[in-house]
Coordinates of C-alpha atoms and ligand atoms in Angstrom, one line a residue:
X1 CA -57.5 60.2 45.8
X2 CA -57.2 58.9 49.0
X3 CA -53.7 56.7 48.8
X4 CA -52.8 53.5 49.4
X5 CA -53.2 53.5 53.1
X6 CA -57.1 54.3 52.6
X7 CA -59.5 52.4 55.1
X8 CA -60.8 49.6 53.3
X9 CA -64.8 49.6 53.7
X10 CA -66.6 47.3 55.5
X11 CA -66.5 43.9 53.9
X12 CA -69.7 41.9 54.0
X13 CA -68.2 38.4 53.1
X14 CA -65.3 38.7 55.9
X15 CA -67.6 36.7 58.3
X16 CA -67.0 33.9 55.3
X17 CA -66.6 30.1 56.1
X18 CA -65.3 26.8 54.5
X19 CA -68.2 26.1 56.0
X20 CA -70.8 28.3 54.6
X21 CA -73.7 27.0 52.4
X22 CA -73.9 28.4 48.8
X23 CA -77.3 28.8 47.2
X24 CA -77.0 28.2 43.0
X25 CA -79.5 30.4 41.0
X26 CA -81.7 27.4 40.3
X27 CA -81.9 26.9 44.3
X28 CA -79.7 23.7 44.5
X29 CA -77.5 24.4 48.2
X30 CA -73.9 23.1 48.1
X31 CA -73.2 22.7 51.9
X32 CA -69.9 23.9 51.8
X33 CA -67.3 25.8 49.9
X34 CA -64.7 22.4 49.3
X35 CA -65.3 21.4 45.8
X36 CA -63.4 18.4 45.0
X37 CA -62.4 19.0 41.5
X38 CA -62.1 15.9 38.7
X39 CA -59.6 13.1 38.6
X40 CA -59.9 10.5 36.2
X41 CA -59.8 7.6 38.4
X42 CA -59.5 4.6 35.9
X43 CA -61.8 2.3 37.7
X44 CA -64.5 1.7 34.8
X45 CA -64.7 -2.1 34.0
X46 CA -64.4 -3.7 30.9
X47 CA -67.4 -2.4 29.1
X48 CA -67.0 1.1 30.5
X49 CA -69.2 1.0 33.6
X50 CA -68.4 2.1 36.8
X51 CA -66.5 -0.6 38.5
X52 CA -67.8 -0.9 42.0
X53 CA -64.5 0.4 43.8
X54 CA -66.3 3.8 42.3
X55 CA -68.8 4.0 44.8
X56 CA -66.4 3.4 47.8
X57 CA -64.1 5.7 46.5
X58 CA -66.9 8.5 46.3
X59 CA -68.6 7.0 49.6
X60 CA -65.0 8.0 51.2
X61 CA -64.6 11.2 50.6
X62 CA -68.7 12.1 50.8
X63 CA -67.7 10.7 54.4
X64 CA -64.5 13.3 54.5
X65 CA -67.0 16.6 54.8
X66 CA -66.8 17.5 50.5
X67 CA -69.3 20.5 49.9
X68 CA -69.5 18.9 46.1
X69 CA -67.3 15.8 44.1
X70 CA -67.1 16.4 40.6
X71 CA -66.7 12.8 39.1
X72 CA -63.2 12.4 36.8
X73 CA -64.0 12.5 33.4
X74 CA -66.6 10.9 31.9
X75 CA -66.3 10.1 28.0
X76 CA -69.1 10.9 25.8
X77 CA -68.1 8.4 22.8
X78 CA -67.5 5.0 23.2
X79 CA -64.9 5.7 19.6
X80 CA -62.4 8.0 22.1
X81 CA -61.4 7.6 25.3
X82 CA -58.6 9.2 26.6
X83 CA -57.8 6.2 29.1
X84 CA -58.2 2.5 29.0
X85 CA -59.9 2.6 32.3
X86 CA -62.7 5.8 31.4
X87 CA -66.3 5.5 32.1
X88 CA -68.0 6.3 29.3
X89 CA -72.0 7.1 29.7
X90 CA -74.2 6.5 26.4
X91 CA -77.1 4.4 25.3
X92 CA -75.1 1.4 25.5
X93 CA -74.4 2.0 29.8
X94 CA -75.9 0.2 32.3
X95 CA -77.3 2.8 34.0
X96 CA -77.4 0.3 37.4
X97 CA -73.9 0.5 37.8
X98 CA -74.2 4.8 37.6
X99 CA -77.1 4.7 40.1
X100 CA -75.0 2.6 42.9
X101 CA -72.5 5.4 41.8
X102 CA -74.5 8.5 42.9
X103 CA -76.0 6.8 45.4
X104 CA -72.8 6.3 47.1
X105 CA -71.6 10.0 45.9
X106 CA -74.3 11.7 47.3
X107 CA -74.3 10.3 50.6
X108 CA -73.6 12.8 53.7
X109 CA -76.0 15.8 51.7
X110 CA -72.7 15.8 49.1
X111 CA -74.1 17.2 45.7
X112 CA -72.5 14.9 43.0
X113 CA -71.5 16.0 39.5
X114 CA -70.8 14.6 36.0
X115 CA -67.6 15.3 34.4
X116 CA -68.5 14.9 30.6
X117 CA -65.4 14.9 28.1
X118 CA -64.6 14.6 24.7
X119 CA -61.1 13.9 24.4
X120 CA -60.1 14.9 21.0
X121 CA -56.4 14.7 19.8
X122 CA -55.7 14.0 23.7
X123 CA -55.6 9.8 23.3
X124 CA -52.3 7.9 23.4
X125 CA -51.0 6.0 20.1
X126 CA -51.8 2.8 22.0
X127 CA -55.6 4.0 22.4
X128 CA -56.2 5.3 19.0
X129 CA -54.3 4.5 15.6
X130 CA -56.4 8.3 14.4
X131 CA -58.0 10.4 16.6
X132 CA -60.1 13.3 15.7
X133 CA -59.6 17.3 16.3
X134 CA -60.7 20.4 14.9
X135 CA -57.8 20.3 12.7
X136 CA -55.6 17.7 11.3
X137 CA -52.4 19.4 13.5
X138 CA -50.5 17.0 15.9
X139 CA -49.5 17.6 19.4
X140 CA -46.0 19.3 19.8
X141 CA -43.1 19.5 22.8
X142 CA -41.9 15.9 22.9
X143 CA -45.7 14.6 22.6
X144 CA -45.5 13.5 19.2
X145 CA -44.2 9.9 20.0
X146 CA -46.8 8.8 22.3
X147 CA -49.9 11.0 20.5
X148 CA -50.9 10.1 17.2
X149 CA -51.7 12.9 14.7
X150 CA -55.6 13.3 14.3
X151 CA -57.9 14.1 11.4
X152 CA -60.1 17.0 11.2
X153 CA -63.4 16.2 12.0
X154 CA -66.5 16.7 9.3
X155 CA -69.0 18.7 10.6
X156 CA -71.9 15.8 10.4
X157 CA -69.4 14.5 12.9
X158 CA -69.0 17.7 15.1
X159 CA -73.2 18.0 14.8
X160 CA -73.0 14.4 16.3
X161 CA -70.9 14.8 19.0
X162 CA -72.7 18.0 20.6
X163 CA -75.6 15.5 21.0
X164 CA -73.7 13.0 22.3
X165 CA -73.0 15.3 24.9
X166 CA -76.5 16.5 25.4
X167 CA -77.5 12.7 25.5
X168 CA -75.0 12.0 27.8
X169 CA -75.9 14.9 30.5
X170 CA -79.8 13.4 30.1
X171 CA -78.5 9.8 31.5
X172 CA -75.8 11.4 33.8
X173 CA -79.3 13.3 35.1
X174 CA -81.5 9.6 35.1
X175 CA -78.5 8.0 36.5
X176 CA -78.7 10.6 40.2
X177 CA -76.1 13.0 39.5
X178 CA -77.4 16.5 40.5
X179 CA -75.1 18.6 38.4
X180 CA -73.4 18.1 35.1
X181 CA -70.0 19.9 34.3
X182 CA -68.4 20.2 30.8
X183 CA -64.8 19.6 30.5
X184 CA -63.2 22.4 28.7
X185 CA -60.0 22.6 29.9
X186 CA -56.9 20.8 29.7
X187 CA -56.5 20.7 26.0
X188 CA -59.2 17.9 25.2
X189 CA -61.7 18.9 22.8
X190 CA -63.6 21.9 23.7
X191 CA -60.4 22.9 24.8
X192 CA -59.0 22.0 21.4
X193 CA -61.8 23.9 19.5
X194 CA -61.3 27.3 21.3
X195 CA -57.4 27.4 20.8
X196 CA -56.5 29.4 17.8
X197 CA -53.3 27.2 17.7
X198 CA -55.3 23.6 17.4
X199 CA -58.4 25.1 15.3
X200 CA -57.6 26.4 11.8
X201 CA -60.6 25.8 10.6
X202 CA -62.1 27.6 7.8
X203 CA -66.0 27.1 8.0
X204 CA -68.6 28.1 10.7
X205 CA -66.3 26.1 13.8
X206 CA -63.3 28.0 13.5
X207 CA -61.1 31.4 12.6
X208 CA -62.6 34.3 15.1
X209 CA -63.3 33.9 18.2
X210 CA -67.2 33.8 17.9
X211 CA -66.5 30.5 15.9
X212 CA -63.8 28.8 17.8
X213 CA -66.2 29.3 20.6
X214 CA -69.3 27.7 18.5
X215 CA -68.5 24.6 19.8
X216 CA -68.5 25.2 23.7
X217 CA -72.0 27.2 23.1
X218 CA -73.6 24.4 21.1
X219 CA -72.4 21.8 23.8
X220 CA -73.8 23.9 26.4
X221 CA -77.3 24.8 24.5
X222 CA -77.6 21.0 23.5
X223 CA -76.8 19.8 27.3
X224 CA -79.1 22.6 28.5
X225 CA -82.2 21.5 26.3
X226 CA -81.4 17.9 27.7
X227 CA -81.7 18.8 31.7
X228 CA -83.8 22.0 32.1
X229 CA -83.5 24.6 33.9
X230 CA -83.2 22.6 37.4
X231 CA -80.1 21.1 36.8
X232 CA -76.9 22.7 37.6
X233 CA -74.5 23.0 35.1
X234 CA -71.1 23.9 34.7
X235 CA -68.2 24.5 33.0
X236 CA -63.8 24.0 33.4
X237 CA -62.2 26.6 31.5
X238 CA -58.8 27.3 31.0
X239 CA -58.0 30.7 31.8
X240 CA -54.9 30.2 28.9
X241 CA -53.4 27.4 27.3
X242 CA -49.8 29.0 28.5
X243 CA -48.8 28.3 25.0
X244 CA -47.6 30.3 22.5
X245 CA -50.3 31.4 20.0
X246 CA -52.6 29.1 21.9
X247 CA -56.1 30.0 23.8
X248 CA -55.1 33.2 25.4
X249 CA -57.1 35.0 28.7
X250 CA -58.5 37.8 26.7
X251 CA -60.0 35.1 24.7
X252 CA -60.8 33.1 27.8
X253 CA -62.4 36.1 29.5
X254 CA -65.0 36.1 26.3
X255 CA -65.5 33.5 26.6
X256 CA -66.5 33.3 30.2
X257 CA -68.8 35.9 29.8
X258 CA -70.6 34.2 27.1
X259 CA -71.6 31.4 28.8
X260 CA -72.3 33.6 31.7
X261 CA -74.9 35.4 29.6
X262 CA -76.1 32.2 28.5
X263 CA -77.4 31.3 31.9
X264 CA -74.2 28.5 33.2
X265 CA -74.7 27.6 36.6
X266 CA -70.6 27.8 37.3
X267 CA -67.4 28.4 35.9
X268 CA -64.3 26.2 37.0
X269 CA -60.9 28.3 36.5
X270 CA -57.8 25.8 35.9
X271 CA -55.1 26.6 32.9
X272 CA -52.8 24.4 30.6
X273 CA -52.7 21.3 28.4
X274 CA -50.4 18.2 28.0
X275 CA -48.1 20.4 26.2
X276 CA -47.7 23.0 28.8
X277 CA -49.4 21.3 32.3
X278 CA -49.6 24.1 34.4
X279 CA -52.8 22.7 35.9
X280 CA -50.7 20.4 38.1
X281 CA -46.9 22.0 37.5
X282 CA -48.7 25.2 38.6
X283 CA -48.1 28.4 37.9
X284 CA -45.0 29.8 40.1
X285 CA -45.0 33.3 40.9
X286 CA -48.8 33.2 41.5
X287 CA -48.9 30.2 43.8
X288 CA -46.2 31.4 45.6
X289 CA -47.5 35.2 46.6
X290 CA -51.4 33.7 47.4
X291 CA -51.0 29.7 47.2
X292 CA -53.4 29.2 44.5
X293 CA -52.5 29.0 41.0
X294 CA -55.3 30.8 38.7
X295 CA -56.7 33.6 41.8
X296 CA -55.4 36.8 39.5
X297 CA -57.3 35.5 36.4
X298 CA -60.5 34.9 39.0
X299 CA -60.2 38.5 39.9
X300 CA -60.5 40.1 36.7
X301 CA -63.3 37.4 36.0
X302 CA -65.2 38.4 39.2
X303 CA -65.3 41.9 38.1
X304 CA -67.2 41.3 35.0
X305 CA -69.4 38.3 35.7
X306 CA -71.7 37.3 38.6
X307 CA -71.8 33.4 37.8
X308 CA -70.2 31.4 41.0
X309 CA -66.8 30.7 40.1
X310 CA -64.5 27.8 41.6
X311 CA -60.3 28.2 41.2
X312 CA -58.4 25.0 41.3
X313 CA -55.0 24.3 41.9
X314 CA -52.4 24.6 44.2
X315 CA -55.0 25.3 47.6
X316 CA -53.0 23.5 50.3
X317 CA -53.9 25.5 53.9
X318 CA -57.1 26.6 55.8
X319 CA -55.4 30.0 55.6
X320 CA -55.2 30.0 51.6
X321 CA -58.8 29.1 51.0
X322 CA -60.3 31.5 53.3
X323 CA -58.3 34.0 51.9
X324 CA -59.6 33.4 48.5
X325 CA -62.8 33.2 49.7
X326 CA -63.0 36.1 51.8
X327 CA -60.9 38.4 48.9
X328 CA -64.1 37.1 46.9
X329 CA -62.0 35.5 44.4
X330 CA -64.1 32.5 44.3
X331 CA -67.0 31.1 45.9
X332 CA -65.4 28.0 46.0
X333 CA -61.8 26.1 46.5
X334 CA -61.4 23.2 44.3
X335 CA -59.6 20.6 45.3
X336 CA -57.7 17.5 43.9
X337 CA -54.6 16.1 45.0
X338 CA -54.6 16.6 48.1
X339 CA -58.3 15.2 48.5
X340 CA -56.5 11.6 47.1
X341 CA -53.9 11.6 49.9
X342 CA -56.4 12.4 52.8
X343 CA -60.1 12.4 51.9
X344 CA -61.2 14.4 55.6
X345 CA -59.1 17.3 54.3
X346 CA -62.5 19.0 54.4
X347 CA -63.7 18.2 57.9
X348 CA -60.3 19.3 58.8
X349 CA -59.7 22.1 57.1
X350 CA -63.0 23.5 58.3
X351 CA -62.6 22.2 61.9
X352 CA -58.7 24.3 62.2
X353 CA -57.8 27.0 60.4
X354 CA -54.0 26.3 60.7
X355 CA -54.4 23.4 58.8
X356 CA -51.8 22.5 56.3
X357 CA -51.5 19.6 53.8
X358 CA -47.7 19.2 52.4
X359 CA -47.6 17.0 49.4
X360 CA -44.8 15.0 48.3
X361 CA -42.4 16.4 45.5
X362 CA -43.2 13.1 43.4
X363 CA -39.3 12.1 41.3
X364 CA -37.8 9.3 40.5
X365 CA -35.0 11.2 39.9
X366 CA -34.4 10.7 36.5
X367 CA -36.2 12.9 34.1
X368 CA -37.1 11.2 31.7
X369 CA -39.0 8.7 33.2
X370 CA -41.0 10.9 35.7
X371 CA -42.4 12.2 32.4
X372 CA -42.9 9.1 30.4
X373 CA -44.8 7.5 33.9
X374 CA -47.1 11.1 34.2
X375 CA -45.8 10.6 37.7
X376 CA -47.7 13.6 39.0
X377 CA -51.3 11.9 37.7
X378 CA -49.8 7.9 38.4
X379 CA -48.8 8.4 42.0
X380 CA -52.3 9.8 42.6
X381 CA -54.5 7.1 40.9
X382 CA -52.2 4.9 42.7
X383 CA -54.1 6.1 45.9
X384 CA -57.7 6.7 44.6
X385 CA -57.3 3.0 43.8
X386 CA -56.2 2.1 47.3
X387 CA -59.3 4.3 48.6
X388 CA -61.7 2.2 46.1
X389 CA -60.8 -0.4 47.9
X390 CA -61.6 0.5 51.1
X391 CA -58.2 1.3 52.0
X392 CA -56.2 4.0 53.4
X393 CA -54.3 6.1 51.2
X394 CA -50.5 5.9 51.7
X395 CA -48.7 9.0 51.3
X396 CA -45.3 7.1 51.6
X397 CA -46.1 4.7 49.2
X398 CA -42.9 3.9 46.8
X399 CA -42.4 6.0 43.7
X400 CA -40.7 3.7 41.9
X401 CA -43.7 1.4 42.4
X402 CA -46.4 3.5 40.8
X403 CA -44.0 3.7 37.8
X404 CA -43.7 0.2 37.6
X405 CA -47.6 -0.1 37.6
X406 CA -48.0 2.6 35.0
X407 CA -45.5 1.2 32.9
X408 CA -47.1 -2.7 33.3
X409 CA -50.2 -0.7 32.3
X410 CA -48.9 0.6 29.4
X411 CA -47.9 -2.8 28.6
X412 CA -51.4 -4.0 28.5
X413 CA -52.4 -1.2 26.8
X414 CA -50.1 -1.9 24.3
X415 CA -51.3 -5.5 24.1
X416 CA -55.1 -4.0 24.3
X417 CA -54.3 -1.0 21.8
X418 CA -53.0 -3.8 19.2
X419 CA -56.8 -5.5 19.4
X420 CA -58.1 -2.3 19.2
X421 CA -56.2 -1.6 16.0
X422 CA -56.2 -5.0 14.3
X423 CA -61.0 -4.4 15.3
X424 CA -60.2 -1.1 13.4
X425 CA -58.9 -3.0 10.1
Ligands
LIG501 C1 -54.7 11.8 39.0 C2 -55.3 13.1 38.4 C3 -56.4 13.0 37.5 C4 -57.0 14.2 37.0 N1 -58.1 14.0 36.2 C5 -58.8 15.1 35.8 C6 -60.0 15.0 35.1 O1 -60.5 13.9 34.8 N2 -60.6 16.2 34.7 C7 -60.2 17.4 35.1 O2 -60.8 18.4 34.8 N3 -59.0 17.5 35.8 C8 -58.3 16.5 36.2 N4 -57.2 16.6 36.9 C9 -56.7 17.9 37.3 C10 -57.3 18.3 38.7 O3 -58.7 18.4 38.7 C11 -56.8 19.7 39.2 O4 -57.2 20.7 38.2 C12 -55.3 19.7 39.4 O5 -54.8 18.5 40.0 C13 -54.9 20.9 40.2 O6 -55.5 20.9 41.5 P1 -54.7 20.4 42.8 O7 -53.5 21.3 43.0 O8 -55.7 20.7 43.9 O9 -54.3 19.0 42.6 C14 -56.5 15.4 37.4 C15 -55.4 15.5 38.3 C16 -54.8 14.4 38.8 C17 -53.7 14.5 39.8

């Protein structure tokens, strides 16, 4: 034994930069280490193409330095979205509108990912008089007024929306993306699938672990048989649902290494759902002792698995990122928030290490409508809307405003949800 004050040996990833290029299996470079993670950004028009304020959006922070954008959440059935304002990317799409998209994404050498999501039981009352889940169970914690309860999905209908996904990643490929990522995190349907708690199915797609995780694997295989081998593709994860009897990180660690055996370019780490949001709440005692939220969970993931792993969520300094980095915790830092109040974080953060981004603790003050206005997600869209505009963001922009837009939006979803319904009769 040699005690704790033993001389660490020589680490040869202490020279580490934000800076410094990453080479994926497959041989696609990422410039730098600053991922920007997803965030839905609402700006589809009305038939679910990408508005143009997309491309200045992505143009902006392609400008700001990003190593790699990962687009928000793209829906892979026209029958659920999770937001009135999603992209959605099938046969129907008009593929122009995704190619002035990319082409603006992957400006500045910036590598330029799909999001592609299923949202399951995660679609608001307004948006869906019957979603579909694994299981006919309803969300919990408050959610059950705004979420309405789903039915379990037949498995002709699970069969048909792993290809949806694999048809999807083909046109996200023809469209110029360079890399696809699978949203399984967050409580939306992979998510759904894996959780002991929202799967209680009986056949081949639920009950172990081996079947909860069918899903994922098929979604993977069917996207993988879509692209090839050339394209990059990657997974969110939750490393736990942080819910009782939900997806737990033993689970979460199997299934990591799964995938990794299966030959995924990259693993994103984040944690929670919309009953339990630690993604963006964050996870306390962890941010507080090294910043970022899910960096103990990457550990014990690094020690068993070579793919390149990104940890989002709660990086806010120079100093925190290269310490991740450099503790070999990640390969990358990913990035959201704070990329929506000042797109050149990267160029900065590379340029200085003493930089520091402070974010706003976003409250109206009254509880209970900071959590009917999602003010952590509105406040931010409110400023990836100012950016696809080709303005600056405005990190003192009025609270109370971006309520009052959500709510106004919620009042044409209303009037929208109330077509959708009376289509559905
Ligand atoms: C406005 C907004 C929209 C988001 N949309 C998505 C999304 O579409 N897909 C996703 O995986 N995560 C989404 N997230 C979560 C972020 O990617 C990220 O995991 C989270 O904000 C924590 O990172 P941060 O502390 O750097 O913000 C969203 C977050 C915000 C604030």
């Amino acid at each position: 034994m040699t005690g704790m004050n033993a001389v660490q040996p020589p680490c040869p990833e202490c020279d580490l930069a934000l800076d410094t290029p990453f080479t994926l299996a497959n041989g696609t470079v990422i410039k730098n280490r600053i991922w920007k993670s997803a965030m839905s950004e609402q700006l589809a028009d009305g038939r679910h193409n990408p508005g143009p304020g997309l491309a200045n959006l992505y143009a902006r922070w392609a400008q700001g330095g990003v190593g790699l954008s990962v687009s928000g959440n793209i829906m892979i059935d026209r029958n659920a979205i999770g937001q009135l304002g999603n992209v959605v990317l099938d046969e129907r799409s008009d593929l122009a509108a995704f190619k002035a998209w990319t082409a603006a994404g992957t400006r500045n050498d910036t590598q330029f990912w799909a999001q592609l999501n299923h949202p399951g039981k995660q679609i608001v009352n307004l948006l869906s008089r019957q979603p579909v889940a694994p299981s006919a169970i309803g969300l919990s914690e408050g959610l059950e007024r705004s979420f309405n309860k789903p039915r379990a999905l037949t498995e002709a209908e699970i069969v048909e929306i792993i290809r949806k996904f694999g048809l999807s990643a083909r046109l996200a490929v023809e469209a110029g993306f360079t890399g696809v990522q699978i949203h399984g995190a967050h409580g939306y349907l992979v998510s759904q699938f894996l959780s002991p708690r929202h799967n209680r199915r009986t056949d081949q797609w639920g009950g172990s672990l081996d079947q909860r995780m069918r899903f994922v694997v098929e979604v993977y295989r069917a996207i993988r048989l879509e692209v090839g081998d050339r394209v990059p593709v990657g997974i969110k994860l939750n490393s736990a649902d942080f819910m009782h009897d939900g997806f737990a990180e033993g689970e979460s660690m199997t299934v990591v290494e799964t995938l990794s055996a299966l030959g995924i370019d990259q693993i994103e780490i984040s944690g929670g759902t919309y009953e339990n949001p630690v993604m963006v709440s964050g996870l306390t005692a962890s941010a507080a002792r090294r910043e970022a939220y899910f960096l103990e969970y990457a550990d014990e993931v690094r020690r068993r698995i070579m793919t390149p792993l990104v940890v989002t969520g709660g990086f806010r300094s120079s100093a925190g990122m290269l310490a991740a980095l450099r503790s070999r915790s990640t390969d990358f830092v990913g990035i959201a928030r704070p990329l929506a109040v000042d797109p050149d974080l990267p160029r900065k953060a590379i340029r200085d290490d003493a930089f520091r981004i402070e974010l706003r603790r976003l409250t109206t003050g009254f509880a209970v409508l900071d959590q009917v206005a999602a003010l952590n997600v509105s406040w931010y869209e409110h400023q990836l809307r100012r950016m696809a505009r080709n303005k600056a963001p405005d990190p003192n922009s009025m609270i109370l405003t971006s309520v009052a837009r959500t709510l106004i939006g919620y009042g044409v979803c209303a009037f929208k949800g109330s077509r959708i319904r009376r289509a559905e009769n």
